[in-house]
PDB file of C-alpha atoms in Angstrom:
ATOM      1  CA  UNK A   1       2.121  73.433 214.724  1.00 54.00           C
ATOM      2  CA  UNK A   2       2.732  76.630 216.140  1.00 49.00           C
ATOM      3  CA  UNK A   3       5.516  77.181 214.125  1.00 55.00           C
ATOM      4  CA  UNK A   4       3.322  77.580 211.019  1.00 50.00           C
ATOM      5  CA  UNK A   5       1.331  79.199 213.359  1.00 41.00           C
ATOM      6  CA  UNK A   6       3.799  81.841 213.549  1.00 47.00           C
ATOM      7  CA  UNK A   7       4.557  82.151 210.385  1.00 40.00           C
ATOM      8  CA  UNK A   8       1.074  82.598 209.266  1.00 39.00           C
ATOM      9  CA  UNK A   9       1.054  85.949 211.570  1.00 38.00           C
ATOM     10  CA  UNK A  10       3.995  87.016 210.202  1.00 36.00           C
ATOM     11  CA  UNK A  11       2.611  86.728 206.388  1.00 40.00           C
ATOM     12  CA  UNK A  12      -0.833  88.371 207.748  1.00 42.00           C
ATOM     13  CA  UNK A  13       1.257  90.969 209.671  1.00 40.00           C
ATOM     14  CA  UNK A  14       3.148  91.918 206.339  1.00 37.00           C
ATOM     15  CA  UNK A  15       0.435  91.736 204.075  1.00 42.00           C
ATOM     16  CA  UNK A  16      -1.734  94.212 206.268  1.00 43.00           C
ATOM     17  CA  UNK A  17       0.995  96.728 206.754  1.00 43.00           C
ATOM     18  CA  UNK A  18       1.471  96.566 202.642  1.00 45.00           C
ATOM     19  CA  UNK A  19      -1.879  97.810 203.031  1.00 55.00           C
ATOM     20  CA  UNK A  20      -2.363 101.294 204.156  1.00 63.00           C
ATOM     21  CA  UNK A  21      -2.023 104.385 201.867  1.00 65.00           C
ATOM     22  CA  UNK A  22       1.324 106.561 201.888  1.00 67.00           C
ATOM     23  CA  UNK A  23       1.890 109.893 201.277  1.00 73.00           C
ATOM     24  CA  UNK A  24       1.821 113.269 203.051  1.00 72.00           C
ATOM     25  CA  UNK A  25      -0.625 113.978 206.078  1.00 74.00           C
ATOM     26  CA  UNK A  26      -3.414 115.793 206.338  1.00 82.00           C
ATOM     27  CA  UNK A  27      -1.504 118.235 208.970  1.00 82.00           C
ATOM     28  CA  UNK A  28       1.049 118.610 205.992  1.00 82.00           C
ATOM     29  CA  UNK A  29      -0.941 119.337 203.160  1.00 82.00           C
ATOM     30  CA  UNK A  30      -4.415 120.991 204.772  1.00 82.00           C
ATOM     31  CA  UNK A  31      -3.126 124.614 204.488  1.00 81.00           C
ATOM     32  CA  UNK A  32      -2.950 123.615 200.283  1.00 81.00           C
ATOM     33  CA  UNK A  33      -6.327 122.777 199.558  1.00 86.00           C
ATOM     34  CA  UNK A  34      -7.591 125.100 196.912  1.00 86.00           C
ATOM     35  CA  UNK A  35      -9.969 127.772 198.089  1.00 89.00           C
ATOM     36  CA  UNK A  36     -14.063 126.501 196.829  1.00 92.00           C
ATOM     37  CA  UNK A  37     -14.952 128.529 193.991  1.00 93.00           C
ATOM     38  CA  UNK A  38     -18.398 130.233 194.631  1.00 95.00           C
ATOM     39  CA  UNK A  39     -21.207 128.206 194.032  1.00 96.00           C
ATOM     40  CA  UNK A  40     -18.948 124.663 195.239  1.00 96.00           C
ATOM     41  CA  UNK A  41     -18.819 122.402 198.028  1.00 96.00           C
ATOM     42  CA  UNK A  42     -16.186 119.715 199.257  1.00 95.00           C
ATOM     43  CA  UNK A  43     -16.665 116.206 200.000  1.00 95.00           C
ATOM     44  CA  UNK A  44     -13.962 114.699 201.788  1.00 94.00           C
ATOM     45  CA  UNK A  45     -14.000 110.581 201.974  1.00 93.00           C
ATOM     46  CA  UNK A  46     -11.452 109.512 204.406  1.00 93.00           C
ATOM     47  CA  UNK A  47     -10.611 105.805 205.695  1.00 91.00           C
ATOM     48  CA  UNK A  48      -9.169 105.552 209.542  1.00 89.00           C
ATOM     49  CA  UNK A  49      -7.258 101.925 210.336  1.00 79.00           C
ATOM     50  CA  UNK A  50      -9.368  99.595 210.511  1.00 66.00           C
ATOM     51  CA  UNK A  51     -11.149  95.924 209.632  1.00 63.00           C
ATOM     52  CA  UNK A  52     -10.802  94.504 206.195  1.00 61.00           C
ATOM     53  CA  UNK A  53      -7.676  96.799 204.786  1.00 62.00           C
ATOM     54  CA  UNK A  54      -6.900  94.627 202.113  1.00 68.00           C
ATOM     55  CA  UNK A  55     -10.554  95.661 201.054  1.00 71.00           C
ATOM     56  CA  UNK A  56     -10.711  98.768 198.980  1.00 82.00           C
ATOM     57  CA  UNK A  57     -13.798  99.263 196.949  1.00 85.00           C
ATOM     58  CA  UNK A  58     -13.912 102.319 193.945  1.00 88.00           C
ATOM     59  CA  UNK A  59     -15.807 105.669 195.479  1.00 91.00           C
ATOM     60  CA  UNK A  60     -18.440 106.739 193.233  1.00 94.00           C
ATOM     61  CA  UNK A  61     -20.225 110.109 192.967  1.00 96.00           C
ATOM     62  CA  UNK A  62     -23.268 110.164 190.934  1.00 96.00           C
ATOM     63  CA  UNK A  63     -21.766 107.568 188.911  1.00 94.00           C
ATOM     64  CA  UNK A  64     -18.264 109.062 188.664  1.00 94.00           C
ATOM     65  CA  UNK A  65     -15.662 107.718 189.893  1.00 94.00           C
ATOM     66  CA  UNK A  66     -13.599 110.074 192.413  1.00 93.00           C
ATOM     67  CA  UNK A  67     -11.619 107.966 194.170  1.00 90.00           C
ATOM     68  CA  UNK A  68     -10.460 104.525 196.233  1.00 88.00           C
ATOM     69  CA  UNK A  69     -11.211 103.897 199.818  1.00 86.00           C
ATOM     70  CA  UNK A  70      -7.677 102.898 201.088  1.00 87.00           C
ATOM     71  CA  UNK A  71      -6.632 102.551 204.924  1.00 90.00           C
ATOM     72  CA  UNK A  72      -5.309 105.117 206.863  1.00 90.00           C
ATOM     73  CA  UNK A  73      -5.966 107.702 204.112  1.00 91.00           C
ATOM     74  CA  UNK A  74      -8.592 110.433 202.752  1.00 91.00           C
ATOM     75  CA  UNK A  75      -8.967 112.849 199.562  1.00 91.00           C
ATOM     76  CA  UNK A  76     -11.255 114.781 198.001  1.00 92.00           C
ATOM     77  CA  UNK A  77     -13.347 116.803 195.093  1.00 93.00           C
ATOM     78  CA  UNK A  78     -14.917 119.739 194.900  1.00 94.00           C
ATOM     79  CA  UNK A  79     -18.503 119.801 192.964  1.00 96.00           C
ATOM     80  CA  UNK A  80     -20.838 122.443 192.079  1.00 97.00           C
ATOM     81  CA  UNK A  81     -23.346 122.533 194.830  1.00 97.00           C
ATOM     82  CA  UNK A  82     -26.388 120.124 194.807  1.00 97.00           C
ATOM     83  CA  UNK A  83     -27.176 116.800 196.231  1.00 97.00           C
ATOM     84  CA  UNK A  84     -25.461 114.036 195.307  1.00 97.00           C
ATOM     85  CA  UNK A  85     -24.760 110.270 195.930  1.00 96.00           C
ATOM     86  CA  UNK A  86     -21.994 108.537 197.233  1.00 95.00           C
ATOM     87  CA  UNK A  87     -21.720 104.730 196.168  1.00 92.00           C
ATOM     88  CA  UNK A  88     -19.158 102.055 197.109  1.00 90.00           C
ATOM     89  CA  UNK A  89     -19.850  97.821 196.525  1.00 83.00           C
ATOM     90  CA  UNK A  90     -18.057  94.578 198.013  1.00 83.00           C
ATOM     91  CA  UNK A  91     -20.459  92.524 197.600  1.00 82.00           C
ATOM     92  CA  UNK A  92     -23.113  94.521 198.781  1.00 82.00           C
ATOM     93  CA  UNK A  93     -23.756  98.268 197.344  1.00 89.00           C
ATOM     94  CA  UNK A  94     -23.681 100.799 199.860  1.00 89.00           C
ATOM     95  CA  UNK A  95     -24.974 104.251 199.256  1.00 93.00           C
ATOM     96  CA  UNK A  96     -24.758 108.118 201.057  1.00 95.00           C
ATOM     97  CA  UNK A  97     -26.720 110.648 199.808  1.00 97.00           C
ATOM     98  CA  UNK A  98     -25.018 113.969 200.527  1.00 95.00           C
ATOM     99  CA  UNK A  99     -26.664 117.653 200.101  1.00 96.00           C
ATOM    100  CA  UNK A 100     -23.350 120.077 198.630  1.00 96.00           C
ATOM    101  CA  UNK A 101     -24.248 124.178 200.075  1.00 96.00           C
ATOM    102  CA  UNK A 102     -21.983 126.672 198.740  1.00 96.00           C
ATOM    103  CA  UNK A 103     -17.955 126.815 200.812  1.00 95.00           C
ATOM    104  CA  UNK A 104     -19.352 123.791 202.891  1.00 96.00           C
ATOM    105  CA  UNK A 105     -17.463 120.313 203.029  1.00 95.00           C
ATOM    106  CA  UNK A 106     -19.034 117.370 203.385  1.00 97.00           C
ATOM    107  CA  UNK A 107     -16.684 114.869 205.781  1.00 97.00           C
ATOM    108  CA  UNK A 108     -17.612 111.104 204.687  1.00 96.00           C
ATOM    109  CA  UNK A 109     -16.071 108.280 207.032  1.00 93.00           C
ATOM    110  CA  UNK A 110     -15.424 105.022 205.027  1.00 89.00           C
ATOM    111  CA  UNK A 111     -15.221 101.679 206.791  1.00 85.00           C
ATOM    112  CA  UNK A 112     -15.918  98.020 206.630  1.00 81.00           C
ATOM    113  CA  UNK A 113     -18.122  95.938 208.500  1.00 79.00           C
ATOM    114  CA  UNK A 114     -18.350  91.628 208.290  1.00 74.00           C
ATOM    115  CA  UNK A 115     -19.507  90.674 205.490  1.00 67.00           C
ATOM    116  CA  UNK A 116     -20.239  86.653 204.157  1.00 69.00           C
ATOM    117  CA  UNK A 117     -17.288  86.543 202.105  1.00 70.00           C
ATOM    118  CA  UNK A 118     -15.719  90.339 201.665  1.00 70.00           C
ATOM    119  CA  UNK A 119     -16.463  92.956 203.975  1.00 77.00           C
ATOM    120  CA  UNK A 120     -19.809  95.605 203.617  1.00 80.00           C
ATOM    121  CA  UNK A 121     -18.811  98.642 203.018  1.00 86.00           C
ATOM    122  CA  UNK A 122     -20.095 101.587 205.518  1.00 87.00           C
ATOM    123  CA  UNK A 123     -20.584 105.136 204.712  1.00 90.00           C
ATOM    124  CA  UNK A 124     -21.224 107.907 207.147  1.00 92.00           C
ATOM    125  CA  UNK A 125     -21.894 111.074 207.582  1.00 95.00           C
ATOM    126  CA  UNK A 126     -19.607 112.974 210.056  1.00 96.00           C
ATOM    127  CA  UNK A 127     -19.358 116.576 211.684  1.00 96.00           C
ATOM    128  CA  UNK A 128     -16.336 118.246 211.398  1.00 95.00           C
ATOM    129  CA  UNK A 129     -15.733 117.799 215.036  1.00 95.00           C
ATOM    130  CA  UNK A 130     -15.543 114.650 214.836  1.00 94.00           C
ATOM    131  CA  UNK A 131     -13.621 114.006 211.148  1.00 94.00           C
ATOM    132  CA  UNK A 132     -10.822 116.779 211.335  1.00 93.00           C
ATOM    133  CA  UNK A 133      -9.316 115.437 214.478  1.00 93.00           C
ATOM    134  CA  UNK A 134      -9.172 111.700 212.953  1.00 92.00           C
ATOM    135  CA  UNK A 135      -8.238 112.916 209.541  1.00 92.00           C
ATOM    136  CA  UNK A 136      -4.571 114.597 211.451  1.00 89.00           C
ATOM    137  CA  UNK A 137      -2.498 111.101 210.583  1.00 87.00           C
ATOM    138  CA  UNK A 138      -4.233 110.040 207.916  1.00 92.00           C
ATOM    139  CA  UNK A 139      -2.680 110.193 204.458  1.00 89.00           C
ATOM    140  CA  UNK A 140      -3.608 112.368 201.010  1.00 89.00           C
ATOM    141  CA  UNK A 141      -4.397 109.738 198.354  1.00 86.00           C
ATOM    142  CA  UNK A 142      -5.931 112.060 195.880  1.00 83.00           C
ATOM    143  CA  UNK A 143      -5.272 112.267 192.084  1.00 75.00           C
ATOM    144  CA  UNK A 144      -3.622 116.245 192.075  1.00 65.00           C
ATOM    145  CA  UNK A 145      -0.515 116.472 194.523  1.00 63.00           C
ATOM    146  CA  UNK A 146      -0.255 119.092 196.763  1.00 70.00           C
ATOM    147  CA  UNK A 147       2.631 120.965 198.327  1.00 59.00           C
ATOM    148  CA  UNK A 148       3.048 120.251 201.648  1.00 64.00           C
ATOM    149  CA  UNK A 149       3.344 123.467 204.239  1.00 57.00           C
ATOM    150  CA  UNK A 150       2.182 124.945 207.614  1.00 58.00           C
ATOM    151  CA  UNK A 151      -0.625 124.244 209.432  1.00 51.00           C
ATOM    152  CA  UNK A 152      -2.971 126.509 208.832  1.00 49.00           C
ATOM    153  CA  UNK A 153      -4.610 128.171 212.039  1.00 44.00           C
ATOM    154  CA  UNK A 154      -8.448 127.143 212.814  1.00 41.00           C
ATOM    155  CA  UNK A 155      -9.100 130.588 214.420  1.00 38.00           C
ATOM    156  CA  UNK A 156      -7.890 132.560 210.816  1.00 39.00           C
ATOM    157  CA  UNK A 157     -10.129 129.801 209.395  1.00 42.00           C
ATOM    158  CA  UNK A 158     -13.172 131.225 211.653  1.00 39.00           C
ATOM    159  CA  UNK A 159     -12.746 135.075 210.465  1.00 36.00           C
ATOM    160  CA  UNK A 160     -14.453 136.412 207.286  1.00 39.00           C
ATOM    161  CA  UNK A 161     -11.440 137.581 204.942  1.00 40.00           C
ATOM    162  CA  UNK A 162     -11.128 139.024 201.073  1.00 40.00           C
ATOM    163  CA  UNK A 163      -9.831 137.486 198.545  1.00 43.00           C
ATOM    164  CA  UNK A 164      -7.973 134.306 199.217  1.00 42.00           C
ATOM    165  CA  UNK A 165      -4.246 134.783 199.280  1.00 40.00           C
ATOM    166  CA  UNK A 166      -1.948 133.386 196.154  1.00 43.00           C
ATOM    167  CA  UNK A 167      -0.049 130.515 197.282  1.00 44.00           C
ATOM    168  CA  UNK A 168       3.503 129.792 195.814  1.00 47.00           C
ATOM    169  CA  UNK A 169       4.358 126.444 194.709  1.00 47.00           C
ATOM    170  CA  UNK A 170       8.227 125.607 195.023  1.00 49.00           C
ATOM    171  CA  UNK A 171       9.742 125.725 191.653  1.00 47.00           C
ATOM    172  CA  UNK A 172       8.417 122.882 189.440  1.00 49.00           C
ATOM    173  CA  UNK A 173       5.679 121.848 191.014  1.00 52.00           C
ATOM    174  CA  UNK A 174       1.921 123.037 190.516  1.00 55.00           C
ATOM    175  CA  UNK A 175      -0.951 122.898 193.226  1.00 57.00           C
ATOM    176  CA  UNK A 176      -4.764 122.955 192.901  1.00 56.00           C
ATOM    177  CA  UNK A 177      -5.274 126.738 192.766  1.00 57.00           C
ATOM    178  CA  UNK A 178      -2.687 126.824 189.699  1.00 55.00           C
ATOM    179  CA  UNK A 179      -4.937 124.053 187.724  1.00 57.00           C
ATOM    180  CA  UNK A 180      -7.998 126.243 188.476  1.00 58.00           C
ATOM    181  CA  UNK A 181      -7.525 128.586 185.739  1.00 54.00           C
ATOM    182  CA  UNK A 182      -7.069 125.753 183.459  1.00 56.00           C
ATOM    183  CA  UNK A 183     -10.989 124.573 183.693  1.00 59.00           C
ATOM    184  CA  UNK A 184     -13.770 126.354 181.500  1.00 57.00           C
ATOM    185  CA  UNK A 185     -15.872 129.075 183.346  1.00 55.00           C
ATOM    186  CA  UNK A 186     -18.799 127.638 184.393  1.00 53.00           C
TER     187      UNK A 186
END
């Protein structure tokens, strides 16, 4: 008995670490988010370890889908500013609504709480206080990659500045601010 007892740990123990989302940290790739166009905001959804990994329910924003609530991972889009609302179902729908202001990001917290027979999903609203320190380990599962370089300093971050430096890409591979000129002038 408590050899199958072990061995059922050891398949739960596998599957769960199968789980959480890979790719580079937040520490890594922070200083290569693309600057917010005027008239933007951020929302950031991001997923500390937690209850109910193997659950990962489809992010919706105002219908669209933006992304996949995976453990021990975060990403996120940049919309034109406005309110909006954040949607993700188990078997229960669970909804945010979140008010965009122009350079502001919006820090979501994803996370799962008992459910009857899959977990109930849990949105919430956090300060950046609060989400930037638990956001440090967690990894980028967003659609564009980005290039991976030096933290950038919180204090710069604090001081009014012109135009927002050009950041080089390594040869052959592209970041956000290079697909920005792609997109129609809104």
């Amino acid at each position: 008995m408590f050899r199958g007892f072990r061995w059922l740990l050891v398949a739960a123990a596998v599957v769960l670490t199968g789980c959480a989302a890979t790719g580079p940290r937040y520490a890594e790739v922070e200083s290569a988010f693309p600057t917010l166009r005027a008239g933007y905001g951020r929302v950031l959804v991001y997923r500390p370890a937690g209850l109910g990994a193997a659950v990962q329910p489809e992010l919706l924003l105002n219908g669209e889908l933006i992304g996949k609530a995976q453990p021990e991972g975060f990403f996120f889009v940049d919309r034109a500013v406005g309110r909006y609302t954040l949607t993700a179902s188990t078997e229960v729908r669970t909804t945010a609504e979140l008010d965009l202001a122009d350079g502001a990001t919006v820090y979501v917290q994803f996370g799962i709480s008992m459910g009857l027979f899959v977990g109930h999903p849990r949105l919430t609203l956090q300060s950046p206080a609060t989400a930037v320190p638990q956001l440090a380990a967690l990894a980028y599962t967003g659609a564009v990659p980005l290039v991976p370089g030096p933290a950038r300093s919180r204090q710069a971050d604090a001081l009014p500045s012109g135009p927002a430096p050009s950041r080089a890409a390594p040869p052959g591979q592209v970041t956000l601010d290079d697909l920005g000129s792609l997109l129609p002038a809104r």
